[in-house]
Coordinates of C-alpha atoms in Angstrom, one line a residue:
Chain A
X1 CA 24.5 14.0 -1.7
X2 CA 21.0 14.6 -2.5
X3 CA 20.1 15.3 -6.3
X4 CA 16.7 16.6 -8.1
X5 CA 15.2 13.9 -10.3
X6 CA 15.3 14.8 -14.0
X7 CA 12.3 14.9 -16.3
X8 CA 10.8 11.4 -16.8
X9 CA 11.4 10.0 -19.9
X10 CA 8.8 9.4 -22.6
X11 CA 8.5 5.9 -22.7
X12 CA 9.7 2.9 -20.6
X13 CA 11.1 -0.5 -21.6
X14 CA 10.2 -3.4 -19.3
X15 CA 12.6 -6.5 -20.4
X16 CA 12.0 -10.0 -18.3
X17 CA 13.7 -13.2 -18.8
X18 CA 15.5 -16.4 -16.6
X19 CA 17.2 -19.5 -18.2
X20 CA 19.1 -18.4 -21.4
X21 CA 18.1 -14.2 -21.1
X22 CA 21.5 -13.2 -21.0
X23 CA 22.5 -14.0 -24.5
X24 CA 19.8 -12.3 -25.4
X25 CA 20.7 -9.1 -23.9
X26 CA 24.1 -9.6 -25.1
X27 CA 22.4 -9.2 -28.3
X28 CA 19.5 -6.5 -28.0
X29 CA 21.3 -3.8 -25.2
X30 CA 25.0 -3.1 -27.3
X31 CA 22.5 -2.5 -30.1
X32 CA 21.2 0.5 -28.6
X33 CA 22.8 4.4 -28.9
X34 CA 23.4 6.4 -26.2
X35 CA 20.9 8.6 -27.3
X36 CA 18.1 5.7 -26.8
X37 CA 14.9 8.2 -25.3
X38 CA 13.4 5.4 -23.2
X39 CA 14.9 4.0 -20.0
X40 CA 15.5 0.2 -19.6
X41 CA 14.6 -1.8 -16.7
X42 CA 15.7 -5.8 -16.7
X43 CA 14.7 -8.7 -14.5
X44 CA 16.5 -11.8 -14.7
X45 CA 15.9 -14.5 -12.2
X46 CA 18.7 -14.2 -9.9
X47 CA 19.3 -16.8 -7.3
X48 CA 19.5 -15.2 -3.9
X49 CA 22.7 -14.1 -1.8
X50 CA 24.6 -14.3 -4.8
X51 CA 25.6 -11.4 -6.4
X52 CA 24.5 -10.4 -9.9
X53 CA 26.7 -10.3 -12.5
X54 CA 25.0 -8.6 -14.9
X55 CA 25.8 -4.8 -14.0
X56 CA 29.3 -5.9 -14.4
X57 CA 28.4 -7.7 -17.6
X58 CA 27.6 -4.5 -19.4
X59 CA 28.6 -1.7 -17.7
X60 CA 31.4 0.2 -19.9
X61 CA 30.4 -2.5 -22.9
X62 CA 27.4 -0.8 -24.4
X63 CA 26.2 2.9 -25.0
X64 CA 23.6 2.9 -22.0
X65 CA 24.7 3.6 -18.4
X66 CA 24.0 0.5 -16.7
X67 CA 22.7 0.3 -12.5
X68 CA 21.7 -2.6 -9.9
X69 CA 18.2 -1.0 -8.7
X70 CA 18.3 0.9 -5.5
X71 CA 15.0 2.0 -3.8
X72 CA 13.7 5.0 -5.1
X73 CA 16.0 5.6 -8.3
X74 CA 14.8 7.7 -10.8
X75 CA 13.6 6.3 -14.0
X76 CA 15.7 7.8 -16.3
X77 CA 16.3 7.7 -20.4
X78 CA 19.6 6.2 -21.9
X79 CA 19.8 4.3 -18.8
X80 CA 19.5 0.6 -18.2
X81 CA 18.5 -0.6 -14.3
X82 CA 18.7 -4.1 -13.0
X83 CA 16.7 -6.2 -10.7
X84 CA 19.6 -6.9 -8.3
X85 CA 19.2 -10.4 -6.1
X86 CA 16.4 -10.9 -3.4
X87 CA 14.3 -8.0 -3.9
X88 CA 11.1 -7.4 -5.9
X89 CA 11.7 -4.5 -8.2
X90 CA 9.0 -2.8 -8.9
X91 CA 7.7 1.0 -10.6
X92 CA 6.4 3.7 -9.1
X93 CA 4.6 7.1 -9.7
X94 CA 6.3 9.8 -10.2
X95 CA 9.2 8.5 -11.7
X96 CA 10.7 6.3 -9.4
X97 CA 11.6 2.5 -9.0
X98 CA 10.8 1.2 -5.7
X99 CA 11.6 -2.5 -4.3
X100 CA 10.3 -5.0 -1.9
X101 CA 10.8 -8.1 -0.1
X102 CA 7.5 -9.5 0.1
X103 CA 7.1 -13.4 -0.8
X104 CA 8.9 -14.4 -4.1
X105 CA 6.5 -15.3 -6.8
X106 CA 6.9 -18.0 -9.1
X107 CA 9.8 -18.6 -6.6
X108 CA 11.4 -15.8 -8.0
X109 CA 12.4 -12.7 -6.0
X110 CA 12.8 -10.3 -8.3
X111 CA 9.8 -11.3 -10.5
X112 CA 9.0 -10.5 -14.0
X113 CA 5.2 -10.5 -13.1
X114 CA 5.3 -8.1 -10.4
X115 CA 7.8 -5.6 -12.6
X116 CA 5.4 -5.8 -15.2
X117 CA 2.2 -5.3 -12.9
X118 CA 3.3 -2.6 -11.1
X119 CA 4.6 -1.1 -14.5
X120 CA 1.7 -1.2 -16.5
X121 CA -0.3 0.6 -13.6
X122 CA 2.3 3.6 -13.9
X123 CA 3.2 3.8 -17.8
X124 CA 0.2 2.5 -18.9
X125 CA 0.6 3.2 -22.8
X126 CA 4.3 4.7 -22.4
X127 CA 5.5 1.2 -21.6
X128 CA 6.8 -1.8 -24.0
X129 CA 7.2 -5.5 -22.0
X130 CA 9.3 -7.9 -23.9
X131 CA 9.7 -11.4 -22.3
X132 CA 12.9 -13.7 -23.1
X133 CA 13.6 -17.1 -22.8
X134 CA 13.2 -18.7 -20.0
X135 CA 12.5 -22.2 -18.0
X136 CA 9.4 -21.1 -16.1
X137 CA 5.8 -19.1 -16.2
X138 CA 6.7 -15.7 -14.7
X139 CA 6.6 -12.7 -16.8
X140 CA 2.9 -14.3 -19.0
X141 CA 0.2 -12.8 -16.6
X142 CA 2.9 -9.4 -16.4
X143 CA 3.0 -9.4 -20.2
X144 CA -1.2 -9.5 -20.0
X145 CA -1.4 -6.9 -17.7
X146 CA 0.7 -4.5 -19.6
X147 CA -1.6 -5.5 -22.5
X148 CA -4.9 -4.9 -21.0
X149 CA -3.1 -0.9 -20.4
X150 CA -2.5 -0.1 -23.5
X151 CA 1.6 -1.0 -23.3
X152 CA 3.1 -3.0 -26.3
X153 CA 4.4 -6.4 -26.0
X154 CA 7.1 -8.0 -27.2
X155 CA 7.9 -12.0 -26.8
X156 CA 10.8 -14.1 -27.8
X157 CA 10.7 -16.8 -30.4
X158 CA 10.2 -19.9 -28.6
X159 CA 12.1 -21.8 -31.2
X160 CA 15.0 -19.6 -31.2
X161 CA 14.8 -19.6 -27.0
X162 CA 17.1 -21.1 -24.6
X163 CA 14.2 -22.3 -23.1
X164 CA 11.3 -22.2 -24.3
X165 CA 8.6 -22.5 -21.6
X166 CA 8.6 -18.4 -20.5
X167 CA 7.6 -17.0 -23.7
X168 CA 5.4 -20.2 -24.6
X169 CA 3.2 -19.7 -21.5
X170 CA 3.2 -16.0 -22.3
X171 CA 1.5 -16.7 -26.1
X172 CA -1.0 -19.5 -24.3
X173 CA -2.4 -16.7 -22.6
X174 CA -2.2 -13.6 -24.7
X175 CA -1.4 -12.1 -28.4
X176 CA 2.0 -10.0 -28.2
X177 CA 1.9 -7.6 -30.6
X178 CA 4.9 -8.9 -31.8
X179 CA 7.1 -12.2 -31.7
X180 CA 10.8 -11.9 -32.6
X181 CA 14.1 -13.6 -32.8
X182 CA 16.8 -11.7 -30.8
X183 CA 18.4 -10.4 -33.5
X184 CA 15.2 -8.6 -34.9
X185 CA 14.0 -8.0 -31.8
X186 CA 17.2 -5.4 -31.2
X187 CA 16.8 -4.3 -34.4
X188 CA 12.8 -3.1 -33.7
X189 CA 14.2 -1.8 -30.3
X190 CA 17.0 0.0 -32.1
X191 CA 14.9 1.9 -34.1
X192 CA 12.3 3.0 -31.6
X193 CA 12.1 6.7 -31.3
X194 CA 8.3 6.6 -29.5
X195 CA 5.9 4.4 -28.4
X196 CA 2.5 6.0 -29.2
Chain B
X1 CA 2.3 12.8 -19.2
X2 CA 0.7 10.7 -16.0
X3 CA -2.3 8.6 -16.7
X4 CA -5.8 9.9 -14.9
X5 CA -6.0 7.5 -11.5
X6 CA -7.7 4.2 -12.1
X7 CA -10.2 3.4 -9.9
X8 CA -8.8 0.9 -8.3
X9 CA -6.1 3.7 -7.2
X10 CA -9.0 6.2 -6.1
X11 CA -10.3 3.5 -3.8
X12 CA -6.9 2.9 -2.3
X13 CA -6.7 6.6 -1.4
X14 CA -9.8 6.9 0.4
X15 CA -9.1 3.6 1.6
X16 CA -5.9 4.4 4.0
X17 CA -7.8 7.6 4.4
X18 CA -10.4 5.5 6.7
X19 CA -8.3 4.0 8.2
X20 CA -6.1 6.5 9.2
X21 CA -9.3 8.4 10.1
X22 CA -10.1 5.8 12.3
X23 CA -7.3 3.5 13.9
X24 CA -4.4 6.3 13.4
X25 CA -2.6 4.1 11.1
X26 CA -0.9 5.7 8.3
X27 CA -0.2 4.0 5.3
X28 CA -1.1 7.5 2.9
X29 CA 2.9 7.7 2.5
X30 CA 3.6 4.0 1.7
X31 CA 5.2 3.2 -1.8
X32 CA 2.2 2.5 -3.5
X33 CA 3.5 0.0 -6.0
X34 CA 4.0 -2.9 -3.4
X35 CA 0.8 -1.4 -1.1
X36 CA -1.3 -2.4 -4.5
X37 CA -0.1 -5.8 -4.5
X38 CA -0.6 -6.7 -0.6
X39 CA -4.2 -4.7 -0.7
X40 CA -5.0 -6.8 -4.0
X41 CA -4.6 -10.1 -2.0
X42 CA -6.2 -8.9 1.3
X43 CA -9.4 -8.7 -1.3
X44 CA -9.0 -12.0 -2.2
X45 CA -8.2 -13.0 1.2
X46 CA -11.5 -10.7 2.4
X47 CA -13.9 -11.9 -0.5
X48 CA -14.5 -8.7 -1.7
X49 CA -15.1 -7.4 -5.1
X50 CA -13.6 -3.4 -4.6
X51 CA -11.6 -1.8 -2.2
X52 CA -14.9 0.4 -1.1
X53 CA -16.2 -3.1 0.3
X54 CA -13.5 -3.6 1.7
X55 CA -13.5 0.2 3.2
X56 CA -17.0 -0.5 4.2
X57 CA -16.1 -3.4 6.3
X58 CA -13.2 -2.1 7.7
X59 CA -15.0 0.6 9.4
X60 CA -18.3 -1.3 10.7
X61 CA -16.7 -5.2 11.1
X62 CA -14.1 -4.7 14.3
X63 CA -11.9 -7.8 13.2
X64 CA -10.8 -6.5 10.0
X65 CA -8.6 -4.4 10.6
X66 CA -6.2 -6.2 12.4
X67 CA -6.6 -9.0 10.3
X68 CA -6.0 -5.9 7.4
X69 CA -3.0 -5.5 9.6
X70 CA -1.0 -8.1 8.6
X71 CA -1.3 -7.6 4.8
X72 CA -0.6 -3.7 5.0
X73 CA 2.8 -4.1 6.4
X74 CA 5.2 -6.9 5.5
X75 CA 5.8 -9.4 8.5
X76 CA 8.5 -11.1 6.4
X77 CA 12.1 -11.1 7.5
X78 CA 15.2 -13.4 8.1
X79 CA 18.1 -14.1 10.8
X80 CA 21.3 -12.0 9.8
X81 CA 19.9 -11.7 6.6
X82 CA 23.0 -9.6 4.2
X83 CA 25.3 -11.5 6.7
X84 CA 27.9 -9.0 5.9
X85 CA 25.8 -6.4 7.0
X86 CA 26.2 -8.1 10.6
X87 CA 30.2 -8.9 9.8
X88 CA 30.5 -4.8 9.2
X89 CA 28.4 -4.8 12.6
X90 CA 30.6 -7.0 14.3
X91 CA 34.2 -5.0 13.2
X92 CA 33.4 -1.8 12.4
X93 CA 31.0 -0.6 14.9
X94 CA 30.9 -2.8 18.0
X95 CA 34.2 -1.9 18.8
X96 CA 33.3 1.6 18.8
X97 CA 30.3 1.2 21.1
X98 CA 32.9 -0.4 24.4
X99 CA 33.4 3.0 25.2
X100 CA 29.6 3.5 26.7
X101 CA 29.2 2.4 30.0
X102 CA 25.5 1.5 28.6
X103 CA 24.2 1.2 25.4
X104 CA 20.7 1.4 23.5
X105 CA 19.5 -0.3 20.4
X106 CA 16.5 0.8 18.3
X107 CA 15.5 -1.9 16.0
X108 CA 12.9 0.2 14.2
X109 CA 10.3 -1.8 12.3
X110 CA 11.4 -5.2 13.6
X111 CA 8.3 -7.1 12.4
X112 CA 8.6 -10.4 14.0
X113 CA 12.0 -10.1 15.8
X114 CA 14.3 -11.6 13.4
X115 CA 16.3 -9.1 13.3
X116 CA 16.6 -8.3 17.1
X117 CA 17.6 -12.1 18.3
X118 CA 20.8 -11.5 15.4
X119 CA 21.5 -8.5 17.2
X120 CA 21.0 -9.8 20.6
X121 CA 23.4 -12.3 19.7
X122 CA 25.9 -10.7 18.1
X123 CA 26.1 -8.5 20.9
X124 CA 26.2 -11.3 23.4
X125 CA 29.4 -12.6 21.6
X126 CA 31.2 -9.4 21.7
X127 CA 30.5 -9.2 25.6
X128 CA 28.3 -6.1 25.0
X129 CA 24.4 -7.6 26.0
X130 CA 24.2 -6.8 29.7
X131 CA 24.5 -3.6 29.6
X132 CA 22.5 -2.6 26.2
X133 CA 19.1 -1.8 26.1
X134 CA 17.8 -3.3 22.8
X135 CA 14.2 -1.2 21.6
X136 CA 12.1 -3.3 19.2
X137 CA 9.2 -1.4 17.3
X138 CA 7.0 -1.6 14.9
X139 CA 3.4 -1.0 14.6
X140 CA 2.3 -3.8 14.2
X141 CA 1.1 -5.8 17.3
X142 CA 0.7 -9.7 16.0
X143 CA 4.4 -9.0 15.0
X144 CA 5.6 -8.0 18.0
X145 CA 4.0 -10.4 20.1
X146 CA 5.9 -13.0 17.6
X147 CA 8.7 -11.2 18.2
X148 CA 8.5 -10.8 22.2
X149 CA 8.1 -15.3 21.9
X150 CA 10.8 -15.7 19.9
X151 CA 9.5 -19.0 18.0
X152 CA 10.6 -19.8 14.6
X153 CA 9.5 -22.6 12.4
X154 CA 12.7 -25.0 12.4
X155 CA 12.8 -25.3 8.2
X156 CA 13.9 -21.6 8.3
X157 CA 16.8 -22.4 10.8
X158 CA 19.1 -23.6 8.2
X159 CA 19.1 -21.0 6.3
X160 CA 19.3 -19.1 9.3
X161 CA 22.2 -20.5 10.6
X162 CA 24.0 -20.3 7.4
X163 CA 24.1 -16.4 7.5
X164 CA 24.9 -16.6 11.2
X165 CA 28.2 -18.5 10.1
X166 CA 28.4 -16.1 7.2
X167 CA 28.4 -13.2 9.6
X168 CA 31.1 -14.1 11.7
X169 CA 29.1 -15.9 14.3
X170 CA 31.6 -17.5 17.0
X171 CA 29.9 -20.4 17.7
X172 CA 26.7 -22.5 16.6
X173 CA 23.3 -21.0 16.2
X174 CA 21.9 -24.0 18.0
X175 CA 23.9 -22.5 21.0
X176 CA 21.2 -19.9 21.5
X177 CA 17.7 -21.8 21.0
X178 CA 15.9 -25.0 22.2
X179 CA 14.3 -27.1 19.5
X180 CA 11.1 -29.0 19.5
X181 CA 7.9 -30.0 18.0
X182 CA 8.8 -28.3 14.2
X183 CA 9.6 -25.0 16.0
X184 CA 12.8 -22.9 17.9
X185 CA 12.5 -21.1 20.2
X186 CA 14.7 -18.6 21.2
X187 CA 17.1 -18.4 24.4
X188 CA 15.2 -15.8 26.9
X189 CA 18.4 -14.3 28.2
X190 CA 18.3 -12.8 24.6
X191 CA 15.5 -11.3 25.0
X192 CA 16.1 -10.2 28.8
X193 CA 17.4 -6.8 27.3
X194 CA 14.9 -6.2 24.7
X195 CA 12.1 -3.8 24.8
X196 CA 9.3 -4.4 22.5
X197 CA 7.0 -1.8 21.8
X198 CA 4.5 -0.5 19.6
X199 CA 6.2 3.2 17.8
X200 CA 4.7 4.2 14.1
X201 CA 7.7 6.0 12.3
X202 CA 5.3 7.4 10.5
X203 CA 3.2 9.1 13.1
X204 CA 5.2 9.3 16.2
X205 CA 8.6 10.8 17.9
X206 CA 12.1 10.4 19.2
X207 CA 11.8 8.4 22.7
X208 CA 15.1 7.5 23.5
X209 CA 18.7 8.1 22.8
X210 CA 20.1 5.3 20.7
X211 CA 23.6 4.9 19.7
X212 CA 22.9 2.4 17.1
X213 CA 19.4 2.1 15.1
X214 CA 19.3 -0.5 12.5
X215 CA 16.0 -0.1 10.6
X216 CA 16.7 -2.8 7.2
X217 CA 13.7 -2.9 4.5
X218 CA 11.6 -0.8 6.4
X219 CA 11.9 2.3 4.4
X220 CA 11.8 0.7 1.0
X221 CA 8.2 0.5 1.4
X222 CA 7.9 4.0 2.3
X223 CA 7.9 6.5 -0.3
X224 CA 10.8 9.7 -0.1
X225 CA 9.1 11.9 2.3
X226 CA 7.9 9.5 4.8
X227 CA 11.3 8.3 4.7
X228 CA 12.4 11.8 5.2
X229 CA 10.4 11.6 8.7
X230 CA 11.9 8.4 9.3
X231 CA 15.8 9.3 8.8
X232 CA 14.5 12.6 10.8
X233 CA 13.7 10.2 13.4
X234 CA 16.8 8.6 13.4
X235 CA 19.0 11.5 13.4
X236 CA 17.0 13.1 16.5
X237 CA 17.7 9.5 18.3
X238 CA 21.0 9.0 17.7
X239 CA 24.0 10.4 19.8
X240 CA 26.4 12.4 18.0
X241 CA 28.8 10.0 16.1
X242 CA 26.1 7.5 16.6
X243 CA 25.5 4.5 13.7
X244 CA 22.5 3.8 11.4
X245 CA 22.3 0.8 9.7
X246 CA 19.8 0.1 6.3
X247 CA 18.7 -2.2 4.0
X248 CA 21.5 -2.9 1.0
X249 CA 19.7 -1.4 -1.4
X250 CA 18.6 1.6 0.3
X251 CA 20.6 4.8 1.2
X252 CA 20.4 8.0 2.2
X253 CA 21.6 9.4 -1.5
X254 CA 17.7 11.2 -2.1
X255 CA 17.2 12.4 2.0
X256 CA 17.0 15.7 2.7
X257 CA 18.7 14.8 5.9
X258 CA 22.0 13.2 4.0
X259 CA 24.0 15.7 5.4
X260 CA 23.8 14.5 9.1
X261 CA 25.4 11.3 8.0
X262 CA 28.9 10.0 6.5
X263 CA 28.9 7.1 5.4
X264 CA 31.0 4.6 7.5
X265 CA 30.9 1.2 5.5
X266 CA 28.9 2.0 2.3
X267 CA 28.9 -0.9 0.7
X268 CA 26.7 -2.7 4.0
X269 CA 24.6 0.6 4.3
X270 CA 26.1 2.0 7.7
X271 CA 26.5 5.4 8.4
X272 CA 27.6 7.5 11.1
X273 CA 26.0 10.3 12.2
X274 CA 28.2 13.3 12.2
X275 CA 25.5 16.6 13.2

């Protein structure tokens, strides 16, 4: 029952998002090969005591393996982990995710902010944040944080957002190194080999 | 391939180093992703600038560290929270506990009691409370003295209540507390048959023998080998063919003691012990 963790991949990809996400990773993950060297981790808002769809979504549909967080799963390449309902989901050393129930913030539990936090700290310059479309302010001060490491940031188009206030409040408070529409935004993901 | 420590995480370090130097609590195992966060706002909450002010002031000022306390661990938890968690409770193992002419409870980590009173009444509707012994722990004493009064503010009862009906309660939730004044409090007959007491899972032993321990988001915020000593723990209390109940999104897939257990209802995290 018990397993070895393998090797920790090279880089990690930190994807946030609420109100009109999904379509976006119904763009960016089925672009990605099975081969992809970084691991995935998503937070959508989720409303509590409802179970997520989303593993269902895309498990079996794209390349990646696809996993609702558990504490202490390894971080691992080719593999995309969600933030499953009423837990923060956040990154440990060492390779491992780790989750908590502390107060939801931004009334969100998972949040994008604390993901993001808690995965600069660990990846520091191994670690790209890309924030999605969304109806509320999480995710901005995550997306600074990972900035302020030396991480890569990525934010949605606002005009070609569901909605547009996630990865507005995000630009009125930093410069992304990059801001895409969906469809180039798998495309730069697509071809990323490395990070630094 | 990891980044040198920041200072920030050099100051933590020596940080639950002081303090488990000097009050015995240990936090130097803790998932430290979750301890940054709760020791970022005790600054704020503390006015200080680094965590080695806050260190300073934690060994020469004697009320901080209980007021510490309560950002350190995580005194946040719900009535029958995962209701069916407490359905599995209700069907799968109850009925396997009427055999014992007396049973016992560990409720490890039970913060501020929310989880005991779901217990405590669960049991009561399957006819089982008078002769269980219910242990509450946690290391925490502001929590457990919450726990040992029972009071609840009332705008968390609805949501309360909702699980309870969600977990196959058989009656009302109202049936088991008195309101008043923007609180509940809590029937003492439910209590009659608890047991609180401070126990650290990460620094102390076995002290009873349990036939059920339900210990849910407790070892999230440890890391693997403190929750190693904790399952440890668990096994050592537990009869044989005894139950353990988690948190839904932890398991025992990464403990080195996996092989004690089978898993009885997976998908609500209860397991069996089987050595």
């Amino acid at each position: 029952m018990s397993s070895r963790p393998p090797p920790e991949p090279p880089f990690l990809v930190a994807i946030g998002g609420s109100a009109g996400a999904v379509e976006v990773l119904l763009t960016l993950l089925p672009a990605l090969p099975a081969s992809f060297p970084g691991a995935l981790v998503v937070v959508i808002h989720l409303r509590p005591q409802v179970r997520s769809l989303l593993p269902s979504i895309f498990a079996g549909h794209i390349a990646l393996s696809v996993r609702e967080a558990d504490d202490k799963d390894p971080i691992e390449a080719g593999t995309v982990t969600f933030a499953g309902p009423d837990y923060h989901l956040l990154v440990e050393p060492g390779g491992s995710f780790s989750l908590c129930t502390t107060e939801p913030v931004h009334f969100s539990r998972p949040s994008i902010d604390v993901l993001f936090e808690s995965a600069a700290h660990t990846y520091g310059r191994r670690l790209l944040g890309i924030l999605l479309s969304g109806a509320n302010e999480d995710g901005a001060a995550g997306l600074a944080a990972i900035a302020r490491a030396g991480g890569r940031t990525w934010v949605q188009a606002p005009e070609t957002a569901g909605a547009r206030r996630m990865p507005e409040s995000a630009l009125a408070c930093m410069s992304p190194d990059r801001v895409l529409s969906p469809s180039a935004m798998a495309e730069a993901l697509r071809s990323l080999s490395e990070l630094e | 391939m990891t980044e040198p420590p920041s200072d920030f995480d050099i100051e933590l370090r020596l940080l639950l180093e002081a303090i488990y130097l000097k009050y015995c609590y240990d936090f130097r195992s803790y998932s430290v992703a979750s301890l940054r966060r709760r020791v970022e706002q005790a600054l704020e909450k503390f006015g200080c600038r680094t965590l080695s002010q806050l260190q300073d002031r934690v060994l020469h000022e004697p009320s901080v560290m209980p007021a510490l306390l309560q950002y350190l661990t995580v005194p946040v938890s719900e009535m029958f929270r995962d209701p069916e968690y407490f359905l599995g409770l209700r069907r799968e193992v109850i009925p396997r506990l009427l055999t014992y002419p007396s049973i016992r409870v560990w409720v490890a980590g039970c913060s501020t009691g929310e989880e005991v009173y779901s217990i405590a009444i669960l049991l009561q509707e399957e006819g089982l409370l008078s002769r269980t012994t219910i242990y509450a722990t946690d290391i925490n004493p502001e929590a457990l003295r919450a726990a040992e009064a029972g009071v609840y503010p009332i705008d968390r009862v609805a949501g309360f209540s909702e699980s309870y009906r969600k977990s196959g309660g058989r009656g009302s939730l109202s049936d088991y507390y008195t309101a008043g004044y923007g609180a509940v409090v809590f029937d003492r007959a439910l209590r009659a048959r608890a047991a609180f007491s401070d126990h650290s899972l990460a620094t102390d032993g076995v002290f009873a023998e349990v036939q059920l321990v339900s210990c849910r988001n407790v070892l999230i915020y440890f890391d693997r080998d403190l929750q190693d000593r904790a399952v440890g723990l668990f096994r050592d209390a537990l009869v044989r063919r005894g139950f353990l109940g988690l948190g839904n999104r932890e398991s025992l897939r990464f403990s080195k003691h996996a092989d004690a257990f089978t898993e009885l209802l997976p998908e609500v995290r209860i397991y069996q012990r089987c050595s």
